[in-house]
Coordinates of C-alpha atoms and ligand atoms in Angstrom, one line a residue:
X823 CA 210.5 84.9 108.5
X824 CA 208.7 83.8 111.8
X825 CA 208.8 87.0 113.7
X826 CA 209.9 86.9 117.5
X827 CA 206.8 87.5 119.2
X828 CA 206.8 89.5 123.5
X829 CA 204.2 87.7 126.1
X830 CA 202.2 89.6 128.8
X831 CA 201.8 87.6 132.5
X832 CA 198.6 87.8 131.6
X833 CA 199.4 85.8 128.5
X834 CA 198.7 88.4 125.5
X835 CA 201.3 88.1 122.8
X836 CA 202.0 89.9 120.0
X837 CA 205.2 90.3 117.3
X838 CA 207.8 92.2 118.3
X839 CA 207.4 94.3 115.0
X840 CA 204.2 95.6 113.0
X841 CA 203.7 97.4 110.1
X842 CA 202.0 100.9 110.6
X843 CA 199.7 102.1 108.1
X844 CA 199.5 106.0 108.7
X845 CA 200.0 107.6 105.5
X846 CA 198.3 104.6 103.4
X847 CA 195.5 105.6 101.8
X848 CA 196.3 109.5 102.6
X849 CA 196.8 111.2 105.7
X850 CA 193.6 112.8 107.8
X851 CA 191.9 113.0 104.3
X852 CA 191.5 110.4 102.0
X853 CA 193.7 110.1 99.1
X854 CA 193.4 107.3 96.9
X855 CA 196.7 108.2 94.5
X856 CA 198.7 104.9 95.9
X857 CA 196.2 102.6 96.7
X858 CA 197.3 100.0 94.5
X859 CA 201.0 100.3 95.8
X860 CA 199.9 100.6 99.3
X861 CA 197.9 97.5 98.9
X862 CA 200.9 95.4 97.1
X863 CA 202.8 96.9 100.3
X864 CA 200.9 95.5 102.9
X865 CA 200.5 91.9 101.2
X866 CA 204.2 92.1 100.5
X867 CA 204.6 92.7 104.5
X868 CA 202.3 89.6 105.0
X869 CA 204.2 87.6 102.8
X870 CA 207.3 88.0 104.2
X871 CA 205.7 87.1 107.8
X872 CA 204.6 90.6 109.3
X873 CA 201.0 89.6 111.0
X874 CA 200.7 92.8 113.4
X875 CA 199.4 95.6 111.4
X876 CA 198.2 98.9 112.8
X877 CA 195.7 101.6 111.6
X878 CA 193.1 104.1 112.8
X879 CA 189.9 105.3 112.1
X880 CA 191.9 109.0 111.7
X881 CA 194.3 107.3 108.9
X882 CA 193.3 108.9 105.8
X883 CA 189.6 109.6 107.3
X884 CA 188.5 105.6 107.8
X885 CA 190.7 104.8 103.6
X886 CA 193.9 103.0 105.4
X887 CA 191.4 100.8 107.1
X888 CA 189.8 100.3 103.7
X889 CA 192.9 99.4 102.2
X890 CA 193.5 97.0 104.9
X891 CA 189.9 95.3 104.0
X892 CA 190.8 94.8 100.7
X893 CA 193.8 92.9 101.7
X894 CA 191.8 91.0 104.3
X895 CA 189.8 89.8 101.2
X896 CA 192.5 87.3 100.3
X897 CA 194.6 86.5 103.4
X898 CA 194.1 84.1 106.3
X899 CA 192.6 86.6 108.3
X900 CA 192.5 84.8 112.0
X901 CA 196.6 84.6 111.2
X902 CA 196.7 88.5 111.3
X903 CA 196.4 90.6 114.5
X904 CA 194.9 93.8 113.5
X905 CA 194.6 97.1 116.1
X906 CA 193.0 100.1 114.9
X907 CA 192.0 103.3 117.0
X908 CA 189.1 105.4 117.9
X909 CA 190.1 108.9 117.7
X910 CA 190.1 111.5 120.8
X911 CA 187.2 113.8 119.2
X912 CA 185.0 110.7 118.7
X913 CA 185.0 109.1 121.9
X914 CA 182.5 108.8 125.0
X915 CA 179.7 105.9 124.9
X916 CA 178.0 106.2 121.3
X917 CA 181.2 107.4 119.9
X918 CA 183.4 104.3 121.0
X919 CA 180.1 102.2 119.6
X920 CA 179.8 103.8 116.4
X921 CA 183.5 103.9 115.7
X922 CA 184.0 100.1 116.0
X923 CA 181.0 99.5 113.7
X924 CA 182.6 101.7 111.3
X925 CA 186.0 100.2 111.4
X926 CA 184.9 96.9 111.4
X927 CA 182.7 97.2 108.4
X928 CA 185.8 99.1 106.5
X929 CA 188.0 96.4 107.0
X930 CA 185.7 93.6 106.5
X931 CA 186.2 91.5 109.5
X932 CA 184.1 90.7 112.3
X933 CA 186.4 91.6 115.3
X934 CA 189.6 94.0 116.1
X935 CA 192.4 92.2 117.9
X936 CA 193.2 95.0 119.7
X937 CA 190.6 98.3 119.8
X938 CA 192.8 101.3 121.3
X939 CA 191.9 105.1 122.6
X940 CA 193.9 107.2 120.2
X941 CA 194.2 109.6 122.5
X942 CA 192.5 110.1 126.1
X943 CA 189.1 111.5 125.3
X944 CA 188.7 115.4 124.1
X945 CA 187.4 117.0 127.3
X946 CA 183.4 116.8 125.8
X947 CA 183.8 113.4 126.6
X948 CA 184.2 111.0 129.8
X949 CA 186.4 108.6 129.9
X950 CA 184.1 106.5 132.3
X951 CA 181.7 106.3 129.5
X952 CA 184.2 106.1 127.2
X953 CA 186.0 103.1 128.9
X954 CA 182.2 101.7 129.3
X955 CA 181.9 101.6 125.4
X956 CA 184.8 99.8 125.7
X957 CA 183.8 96.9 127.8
X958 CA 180.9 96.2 125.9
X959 CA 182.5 95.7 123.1
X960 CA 184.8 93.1 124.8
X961 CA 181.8 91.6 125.9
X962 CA 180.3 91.0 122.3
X963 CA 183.3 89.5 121.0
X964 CA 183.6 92.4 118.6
X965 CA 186.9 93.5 120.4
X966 CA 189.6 90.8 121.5
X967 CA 191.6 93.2 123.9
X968 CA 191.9 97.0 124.7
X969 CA 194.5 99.6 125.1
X970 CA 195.2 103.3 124.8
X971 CA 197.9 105.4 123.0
X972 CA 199.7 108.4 124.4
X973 CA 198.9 108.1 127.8
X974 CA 201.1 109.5 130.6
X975 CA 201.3 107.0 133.4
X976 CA 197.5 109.0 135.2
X977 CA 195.7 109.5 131.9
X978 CA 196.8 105.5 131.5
X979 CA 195.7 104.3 135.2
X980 CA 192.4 107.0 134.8
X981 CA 191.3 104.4 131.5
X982 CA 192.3 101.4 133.4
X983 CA 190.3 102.3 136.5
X984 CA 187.1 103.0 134.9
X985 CA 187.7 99.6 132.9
X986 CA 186.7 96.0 133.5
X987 CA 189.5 94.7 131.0
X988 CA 193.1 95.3 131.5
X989 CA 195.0 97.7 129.1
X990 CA 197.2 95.2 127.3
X991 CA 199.3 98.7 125.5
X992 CA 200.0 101.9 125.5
X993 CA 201.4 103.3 122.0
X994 CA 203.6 105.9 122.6
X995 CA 206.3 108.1 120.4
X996 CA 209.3 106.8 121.3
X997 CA 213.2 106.1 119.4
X998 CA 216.7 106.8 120.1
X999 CA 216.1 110.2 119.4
X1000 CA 212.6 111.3 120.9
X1001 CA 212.7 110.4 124.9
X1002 CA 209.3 111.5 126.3
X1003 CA 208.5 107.8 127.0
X1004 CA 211.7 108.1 129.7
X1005 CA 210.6 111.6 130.6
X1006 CA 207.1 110.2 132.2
X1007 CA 208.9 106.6 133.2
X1008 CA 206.8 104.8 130.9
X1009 CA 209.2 102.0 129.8
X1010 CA 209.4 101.0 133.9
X1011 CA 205.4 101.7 134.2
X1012 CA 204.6 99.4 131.4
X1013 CA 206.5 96.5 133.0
X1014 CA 204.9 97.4 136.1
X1015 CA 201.8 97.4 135.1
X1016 CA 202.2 94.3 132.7
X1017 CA 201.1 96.0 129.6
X1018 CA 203.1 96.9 125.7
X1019 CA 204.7 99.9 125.2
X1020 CA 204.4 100.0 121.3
X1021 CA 206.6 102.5 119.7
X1022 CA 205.7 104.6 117.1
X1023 CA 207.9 106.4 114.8
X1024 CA 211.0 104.2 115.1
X1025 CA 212.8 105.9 112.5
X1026 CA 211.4 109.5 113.0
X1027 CA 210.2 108.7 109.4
X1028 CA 213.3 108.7 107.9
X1029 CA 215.0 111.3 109.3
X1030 CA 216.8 110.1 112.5
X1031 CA 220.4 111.7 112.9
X1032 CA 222.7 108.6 111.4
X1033 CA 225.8 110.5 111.8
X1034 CA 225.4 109.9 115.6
X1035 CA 229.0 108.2 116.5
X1036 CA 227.3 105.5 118.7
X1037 CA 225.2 104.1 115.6
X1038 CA 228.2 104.1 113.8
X1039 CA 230.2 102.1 116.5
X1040 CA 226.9 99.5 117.5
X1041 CA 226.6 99.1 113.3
X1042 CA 230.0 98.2 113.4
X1043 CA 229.9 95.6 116.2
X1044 CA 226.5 93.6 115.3
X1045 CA 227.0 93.9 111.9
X1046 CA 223.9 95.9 111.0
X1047 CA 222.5 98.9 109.5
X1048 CA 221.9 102.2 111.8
X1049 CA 218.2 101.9 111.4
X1050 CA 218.5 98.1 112.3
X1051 CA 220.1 98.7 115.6
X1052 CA 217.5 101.9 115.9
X1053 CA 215.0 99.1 115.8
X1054 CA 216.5 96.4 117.8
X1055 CA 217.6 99.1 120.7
X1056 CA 213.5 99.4 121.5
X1057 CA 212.5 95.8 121.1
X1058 CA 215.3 94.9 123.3
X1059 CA 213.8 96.8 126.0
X1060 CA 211.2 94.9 128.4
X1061 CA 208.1 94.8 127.1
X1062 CA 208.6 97.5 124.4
X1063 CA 208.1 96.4 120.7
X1064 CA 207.5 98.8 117.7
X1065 CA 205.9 99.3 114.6
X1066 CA 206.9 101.1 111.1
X1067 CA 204.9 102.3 108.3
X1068 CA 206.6 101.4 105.0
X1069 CA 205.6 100.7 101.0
X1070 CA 209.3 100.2 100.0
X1071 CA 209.9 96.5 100.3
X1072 CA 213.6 97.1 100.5
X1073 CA 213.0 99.2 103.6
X1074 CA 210.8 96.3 105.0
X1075 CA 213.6 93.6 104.4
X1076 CA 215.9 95.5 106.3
X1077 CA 213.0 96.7 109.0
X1078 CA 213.0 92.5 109.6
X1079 CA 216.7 92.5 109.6
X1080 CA 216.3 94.0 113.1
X1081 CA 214.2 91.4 114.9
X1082 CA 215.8 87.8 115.6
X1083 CA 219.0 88.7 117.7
X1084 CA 219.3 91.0 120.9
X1085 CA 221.6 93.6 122.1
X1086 CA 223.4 93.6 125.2
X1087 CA 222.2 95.2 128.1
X1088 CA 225.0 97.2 127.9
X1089 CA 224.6 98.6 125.0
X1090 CA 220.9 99.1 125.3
X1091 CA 222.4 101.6 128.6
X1092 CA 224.9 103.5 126.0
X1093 CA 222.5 104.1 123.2
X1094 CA 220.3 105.9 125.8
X1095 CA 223.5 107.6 127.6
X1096 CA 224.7 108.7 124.1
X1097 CA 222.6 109.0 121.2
X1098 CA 223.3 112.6 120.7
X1099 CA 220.3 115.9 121.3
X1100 CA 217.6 113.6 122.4
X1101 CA 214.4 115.3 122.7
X1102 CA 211.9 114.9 125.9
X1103 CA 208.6 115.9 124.0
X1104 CA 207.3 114.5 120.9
X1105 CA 207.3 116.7 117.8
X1106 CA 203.9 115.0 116.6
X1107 CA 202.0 114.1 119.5
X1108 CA 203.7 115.5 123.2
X1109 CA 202.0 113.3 126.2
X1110 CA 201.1 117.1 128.1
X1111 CA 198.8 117.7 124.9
X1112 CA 195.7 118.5 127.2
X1113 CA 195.5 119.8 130.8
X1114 CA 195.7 117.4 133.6
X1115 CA 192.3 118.5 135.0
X1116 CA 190.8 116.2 132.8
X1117 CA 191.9 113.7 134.5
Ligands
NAP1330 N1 199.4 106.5 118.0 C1 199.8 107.5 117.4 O1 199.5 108.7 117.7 C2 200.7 107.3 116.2 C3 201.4 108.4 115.6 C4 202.2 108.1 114.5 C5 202.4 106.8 114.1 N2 201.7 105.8 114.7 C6 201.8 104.4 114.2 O2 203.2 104.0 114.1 C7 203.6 103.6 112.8 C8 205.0 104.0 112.5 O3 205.3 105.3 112.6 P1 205.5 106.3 111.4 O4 205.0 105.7 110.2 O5 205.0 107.6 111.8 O6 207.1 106.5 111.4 P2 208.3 105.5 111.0 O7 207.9 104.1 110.9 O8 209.4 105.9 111.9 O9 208.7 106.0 109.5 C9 208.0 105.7 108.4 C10 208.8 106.4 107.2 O10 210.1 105.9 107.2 C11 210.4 105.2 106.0 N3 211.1 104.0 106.2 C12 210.6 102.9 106.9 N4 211.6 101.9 107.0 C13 212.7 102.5 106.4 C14 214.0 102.1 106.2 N5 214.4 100.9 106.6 N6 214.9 102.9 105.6 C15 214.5 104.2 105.2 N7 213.3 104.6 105.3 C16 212.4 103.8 105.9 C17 209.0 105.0 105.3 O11 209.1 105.2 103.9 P3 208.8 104.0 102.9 O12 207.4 103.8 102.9 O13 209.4 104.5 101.6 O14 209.6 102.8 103.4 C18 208.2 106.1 105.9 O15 208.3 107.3 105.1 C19 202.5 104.4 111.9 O16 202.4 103.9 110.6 C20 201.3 104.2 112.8 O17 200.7 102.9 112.6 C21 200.9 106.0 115.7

């Protein structure tokens, strides 16, 4: 399928829906047990018309990028629009440098579509210099665009002012269940500030609460799964789209299920009223992880 696809003002697209790699090719540590399955999952992805894919340096210490290069090997590559991250504890000028040589060489490619901040720097480091790194590598081509990833609103406008390039995304923990996004405004900030809000963890890996009544009834109406109109509830959302991490092609076909038709405004307002014991901090990664004096 052609997947529906969100435009900045400033004219940076992407697909409403990427697939998410954390957890291919292990998880902090490298673990090469699935490879080959991994690899069959992310070309299945491709053929079925996913061409966002997301990874990090951090994602099975530098293998999920690997994985990805060995993909890239036999794939259209310019088609593809590939973001991968530079984690928090590896940051500041010679960090950001070193990282992108790293990840580009793992994945085979000569530029990243989008190069992101994992986190805001580990306090050893400055974001100036950080953000410096940054525009550099914008400048060599080696980067097409930048962007951060769980940033409160400051740590987000901190990055931005000590960049050159706008911040095209933020890529945040957000799903009908886990709120923190709302908590800071970030859904209204992003719009604001003309930038994605990329959702991670759409589905809480598998474990989002589907005996919530208000699934059941919006299932019902559009004539979809519960994790289809968990899905369709973010991308529906101004500027918000999402990615998910799956090797089950089953899981993907009905991941796609959730793209090409929109929900009312309506219901986007009782999802958000209603979906039952939301939480307003992330379970993985909560946006207060550091203190605001390193800002
Ligand atoms: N920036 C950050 O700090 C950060 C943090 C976490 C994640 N992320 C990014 O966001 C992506 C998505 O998040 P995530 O992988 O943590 O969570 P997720 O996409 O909500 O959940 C993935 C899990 O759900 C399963 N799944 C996927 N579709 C399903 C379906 N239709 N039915 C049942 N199970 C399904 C997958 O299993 P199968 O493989 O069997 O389908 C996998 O175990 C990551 O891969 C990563 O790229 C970023």
């Amino acid at each position: 399928m052609r997947i529906p696809t969100k435009k900045l003002k400033n004219g940076f697209e992407l697909p409403v829906y990427g697939l998410g790699l954390w957890q291919m090719g292990g998880r902090f540590e490298e673990d090469r047990t699935n490879d080959e399955a991994d690899i069959k999952a992310i070309k299945y992805a491709i053929e079925q018309g996913v061409t966002y894919i997301d990874t990090a340096e951090a994602y099975g210490d530098g293998h999920a990028e690997e994985l990805l290069g060995e993909v890239l090997k036999n794939v259209d590559r310019s088609k593809l629009v590939i973001s991968t991250k530079v984690s928090g504890n590896n940051q500041g000028y010679d960090g950001v440098l070193d990282a992108c040589e790293k990840s580009l060489k793992r994945m085979g490619t000569d530029y990243i579509d989008l190069f992101m901040l994992h986190r805001f720097p580990d306090p050893e480091f400055s974001i100036k210099e950080t953000m410096r790194a940054m525009d550099e590598l914008v400048e060599s081509g080696k980067v097409r665009h930048i962007g951060v990833s769980n940033c409160a609103p400051k740590r987000f406008e901190s990055a931005q002012k000590h960049s050159k390039n706008k911040l095209v995304y933020n890529q945040l923990h957000y799903n009908v269940e886990y709120r923190e996004v709302e908590k800071y405004g970030l859904e209204k900030h992003a719009v604001d500030n003309d930038y994605f809000l990329c959702a991670w963890r759409p589905l809480q890996k598998d474990l989002l609460d589907t005996s919530a009544p208000i699934l059941d009834e919006m299932a019902n109406k559009y004539g979809k799964t519960k994790y289809q109109i968990a899905i369709n509830w973010l991308i529906s959302q101004p500027n918000v789209i999402t990615l998910s991490k799956t090797s089950t092609p089953v899981h993907l076909d009905e991941n796609l299920g959730a793209l090409d038709w929109d929900m009312s405004e309506e219901d986007i307002e009782r999802i958000r009223q209603e979906f039952p014991n939301q939480k307003y901090a992330s379970d993985a990664v909560p946006l207060d992880y550091e203190a605001a004096s390193l800002l």
